[in-house]
Amino acid sequence: RKEVEQDPGPFNVPEGATVAFNCTYSNSASQSFFWYRQDCRKEPKLLMSVYSSGNEDGRFTAQLNRASQYISLLIRDSKLSDSATYLCVVIVGGYQKVTFGTGTKLQVIP
Amino acid sequence: SAVISQKPSRDICQRGTSLTIQCQVDSQVTMMFWYRQQPGQSLTLIATANQGSEATYESGFVIDKFPISRPNLTFSTLTVSNMSPEDSSIYLCSVRSGRNNEQFFGPGTRLTVL
C-alpha cells in the first residue's frame, strides 16, 4: 500500500459546484497534514494546513479523520480558477519525513 | 513564508553534460531540500542539504550523480551530472518555515536532456 494515496481524477465539475477530494495515508504516526495546489508547469503552493479540529478558509474546508487515516478537501462554489492539481502532503513526526501524494486533478468547466 | 528563487528556470542540455541549478532563499534556513518531479508524477525527494555538512541522499540518488553544495544558510546548488534523457524533469528547491513547518517551493528548473 502506498504511503499516501489520492484519486488522480480528473474531476470535471461545473462552475458553482461543490467538490471533495480525499487522501488516505498508511502511517498512523503521521502528525502534520497539508493540501497544496499545483498549477500546470508551476511549483506546488501551500493551500492550507489540516488541523485535528479541521480548517476552513473561505470556500475551502480541510478535515482530518485519524481513525480512518484520511484527510479531505472540500471546495464550495467552484471557480474556473480553481482548476489545478491538488496535492496531499503528510509528515511523519520524529524524523519529519515528508510524503507527497500524486495529486488529484480538478477541472472546473464553464 | 519564504521566497525562493531558482536559476536557470529552464534548460535544454546534451546527453553527457552537467547542469548546476542554483537556489536562493530570502531568509536563513537550516535545511534545504531538492526534489524532482517527472511529467505526470508527484514530487520525489532527492536530498536534504544542511549547511556545513554533507547532504543526505534518499534511496536511489547518489552524490556522484547529484552533487550538492550548501555554502551558507540562504543558498544551495544541485548539479545533475552526466545527464541522460531520463534526467529530464522539473527540479525544485524547497525549504520549511513557519509555525507549522510548512514547506515552500522555488519556481523550479525545467530540464530537458536530448
Coordinates of C-alpha atoms in Angstrom, one line a residue:
Chain A
R1 CA 0.0 0.0 0.0
K2 CA 1.3 3.5 -0.9
E3 CA 2.1 5.8 2.0
V4 CA -0.1 8.5 0.6
E5 CA -2.9 7.8 -1.9
Q6 CA -5.1 10.1 -3.9
D7 CA -7.5 9.6 -6.7
P8 CA -5.8 11.1 -9.7
G9 CA -9.0 12.2 -11.3
P10 CA -9.6 14.3 -13.3
F11 CA -12.6 15.6 -11.6
N12 CA -14.6 17.6 -14.1
V13 CA -17.2 19.9 -12.3
P14 CA -19.3 22.8 -13.5
E15 CA -18.7 26.3 -12.1
G16 CA -20.5 26.7 -8.8
A17 CA -20.4 23.0 -7.9
T18 CA -19.1 21.6 -4.6
V19 CA -16.3 19.1 -5.0
A20 CA -14.5 17.0 -2.4
F21 CA -11.2 15.1 -2.5
N22 CA -9.9 12.5 -0.1
C23 CA -6.3 11.5 0.6
T24 CA -5.5 8.3 2.6
Y25 CA -2.3 7.7 4.5
S26 CA -0.9 4.5 5.8
N27 CA 1.4 5.6 8.7
S28 CA -0.5 6.0 11.9
A29 CA 2.4 8.1 13.3
S30 CA 1.7 10.8 10.7
Q31 CA 1.4 14.1 12.5
S32 CA 1.1 17.0 10.1
F33 CA -1.0 17.3 7.0
F34 CA -1.3 19.9 4.3
W35 CA -3.0 20.5 1.0
Y36 CA -1.0 22.1 -1.8
R37 CA -2.2 23.4 -5.1
Q38 CA -0.1 23.0 -8.3
D39 CA -1.0 24.7 -11.5
C40 CA 0.2 23.4 -14.8
R41 CA 4.0 23.9 -15.2
K42 CA 4.3 25.7 -11.9
E43 CA 5.6 24.8 -8.4
P44 CA 3.3 23.5 -5.7
K45 CA 1.9 26.2 -3.4
L46 CA 0.6 25.7 0.1
L47 CA -3.2 25.9 0.1
M48 CA -3.9 25.1 3.7
S49 CA -2.8 23.2 6.7
V50 CA -5.1 20.5 8.1
Y51 CA -5.6 20.6 11.8
S52 CA -7.2 18.0 14.0
S53 CA -10.2 20.3 14.5
G54 CA -10.5 21.0 10.8
N55 CA -9.7 24.1 9.0
E56 CA -11.8 26.5 6.9
D57 CA -10.6 29.2 4.7
G58 CA -13.3 30.9 2.6
R59 CA -14.6 28.3 0.1
F60 CA -12.1 25.7 1.2
T61 CA -12.5 23.3 4.1
A62 CA -10.0 20.7 5.1
Q63 CA -10.6 17.9 7.6
L64 CA -8.7 15.1 9.2
N65 CA -10.0 11.7 10.2
R66 CA -7.4 10.0 12.2
A67 CA -9.5 6.9 12.9
S68 CA -9.8 6.2 9.2
Q69 CA -6.5 7.8 8.3
Y70 CA -7.6 10.2 5.7
I71 CA -7.8 13.9 5.1
S72 CA -10.3 15.7 2.9
L73 CA -10.5 18.9 1.0
L74 CA -13.9 20.4 0.2
I75 CA -14.3 23.2 -2.3
R76 CA -17.6 25.1 -2.4
D77 CA -18.9 27.3 -5.3
S78 CA -16.1 26.2 -7.6
K79 CA -14.5 28.8 -9.8
L80 CA -12.7 28.4 -13.1
S81 CA -9.5 29.5 -11.3
D82 CA -9.7 26.5 -9.0
S83 CA -8.7 24.3 -11.9
A84 CA -5.4 22.7 -10.8
T85 CA -3.9 19.6 -9.3
Y86 CA -4.3 19.3 -5.5
L87 CA -1.5 17.5 -3.7
C88 CA -1.9 15.9 -0.3
V89 CA 1.2 16.1 2.0
V90 CA 1.8 14.1 5.1
I91 CA 4.6 14.5 7.5
V92 CA 5.5 11.8 9.9
G93 CA 6.7 13.2 13.2
G94 CA 10.0 12.5 14.9
Y95 CA 12.2 12.3 11.8
Q96 CA 9.9 14.7 9.9
K97 CA 9.6 12.5 6.8
V98 CA 7.5 14.4 4.1
T99 CA 5.5 12.4 1.6
F100 CA 3.6 13.9 -1.2
G101 CA 0.5 12.3 -2.8
T102 CA 0.4 12.0 -6.6
G103 CA -2.3 14.7 -6.8
T104 CA -5.9 15.0 -7.8
K105 CA -6.6 17.0 -10.9
L106 CA -9.6 19.3 -10.9
Q107 CA -11.1 20.9 -14.0
V108 CA -13.8 23.4 -13.4
I109 CA -15.9 23.8 -16.5
P110 CA -17.9 26.9 -17.5
Chain B
S1 CA 6.5 32.4 4.1
A2 CA 9.9 32.1 2.4
V3 CA 10.6 33.5 -1.0
I4 CA 12.7 31.2 -3.1
S5 CA 14.3 31.8 -6.5
Q6 CA 16.0 29.3 -8.8
K7 CA 18.3 29.7 -11.8
P8 CA 18.0 28.7 -14.6
S9 CA 14.3 28.4 -15.0
R10 CA 14.7 26.0 -17.8
D11 CA 17.5 24.5 -19.9
I12 CA 17.9 22.1 -22.8
C13 CA 21.1 20.1 -22.5
Q14 CA 23.0 17.5 -24.4
R15 CA 23.5 13.9 -23.1
G16 CA 26.7 13.5 -21.1
T17 CA 26.9 17.1 -19.9
S18 CA 26.2 18.5 -16.5
L19 CA 24.0 21.3 -15.3
T20 CA 24.1 23.2 -12.0
I21 CA 20.9 24.6 -10.6
Q22 CA 21.1 27.5 -8.1
C23 CA 18.6 28.1 -5.2
Q24 CA 18.4 31.3 -3.2
V25 CA 16.2 31.9 -0.2
D26 CA 15.3 35.3 1.3
S27 CA 15.9 34.1 4.8
Q28 CA 18.3 31.8 6.7
V29 CA 17.1 28.2 6.9
T30 CA 18.7 25.2 8.4
M31 CA 17.7 22.7 5.8
M32 CA 17.1 23.0 2.1
F33 CA 15.5 20.2 0.1
W34 CA 15.9 19.2 -3.6
Y35 CA 13.0 17.5 -5.3
R36 CA 12.4 16.1 -8.7
Q37 CA 9.0 16.0 -10.4
Q38 CA 8.8 13.9 -13.6
P39 CA 5.9 14.5 -16.0
G40 CA 2.6 13.5 -14.6
Q41 CA 4.1 12.4 -11.3
S42 CA 4.4 13.7 -7.8
L43 CA 7.5 15.1 -6.1
T44 CA 10.4 12.8 -5.2
L45 CA 12.9 14.0 -2.6
I46 CA 16.5 13.8 -4.0
A47 CA 18.4 15.0 -0.9
T48 CA 18.4 17.3 2.1
A49 CA 21.2 19.9 2.2
N50 CA 22.4 21.1 5.5
Q51 CA 24.8 24.0 5.9
G52 CA 28.3 22.8 6.9
S53 CA 27.8 19.1 6.4
E54 CA 27.3 16.6 3.6
A55 CA 23.9 16.4 2.0
T56 CA 21.7 13.4 3.0
Y57 CA 20.5 11.5 -0.1
E58 CA 17.4 9.4 -0.5
S59 CA 17.3 5.9 -1.7
G60 CA 18.0 5.8 -5.5
F61 CA 20.0 9.0 -5.5
V62 CA 23.8 9.3 -5.1
I63 CA 26.3 12.1 -4.6
D64 CA 28.2 11.4 -7.8
K65 CA 25.2 11.9 -9.9
F66 CA 23.6 14.8 -7.9
P67 CA 26.4 16.7 -6.0
I68 CA 25.0 19.4 -3.8
S69 CA 26.7 22.4 -2.3
R70 CA 25.4 24.4 0.7
P71 CA 27.9 27.2 1.4
N72 CA 25.6 29.3 3.6
L73 CA 22.2 29.4 5.2
T74 CA 20.5 31.0 2.2
F75 CA 22.0 29.3 -0.8
S76 CA 22.4 25.8 -2.3
T77 CA 23.2 24.3 -5.7
L78 CA 22.3 20.9 -7.2
T79 CA 24.3 19.6 -10.1
V80 CA 22.8 17.0 -12.4
S81 CA 25.9 15.2 -13.7
N82 CA 26.5 13.1 -16.9
M83 CA 22.9 13.7 -18.0
S84 CA 20.7 11.3 -19.9
P85 CA 17.2 11.8 -21.3
E86 CA 15.9 10.0 -18.2
D87 CA 17.0 13.1 -16.2
S88 CA 14.5 15.3 -18.0
S89 CA 12.3 16.6 -15.2
I90 CA 11.5 19.6 -13.1
Y91 CA 13.9 20.1 -10.3
L92 CA 12.6 22.0 -7.3
C93 CA 14.3 23.6 -4.3
S94 CA 12.3 23.8 -1.1
V95 CA 12.6 25.0 2.5
R96 CA 10.4 24.7 5.6
S97 CA 9.4 27.6 7.7
G98 CA 6.5 28.9 9.7
R99 CA 4.8 27.8 12.8
N100 CA 3.6 24.6 11.3
N101 CA 6.7 23.8 9.4
E102 CA 5.1 24.5 6.1
Q103 CA 7.1 23.7 3.0
F104 CA 7.7 26.3 0.4
F105 CA 9.0 25.7 -3.1
G106 CA 11.0 27.6 -5.6
P107 CA 9.6 28.0 -9.1
G108 CA 11.5 25.0 -10.4
T109 CA 14.0 24.3 -13.1
R110 CA 12.6 22.6 -16.2
L111 CA 15.4 20.4 -17.6
T112 CA 15.2 18.7 -21.0
V113 CA 18.0 16.3 -22.0
L114 CA 18.4 15.4 -25.6

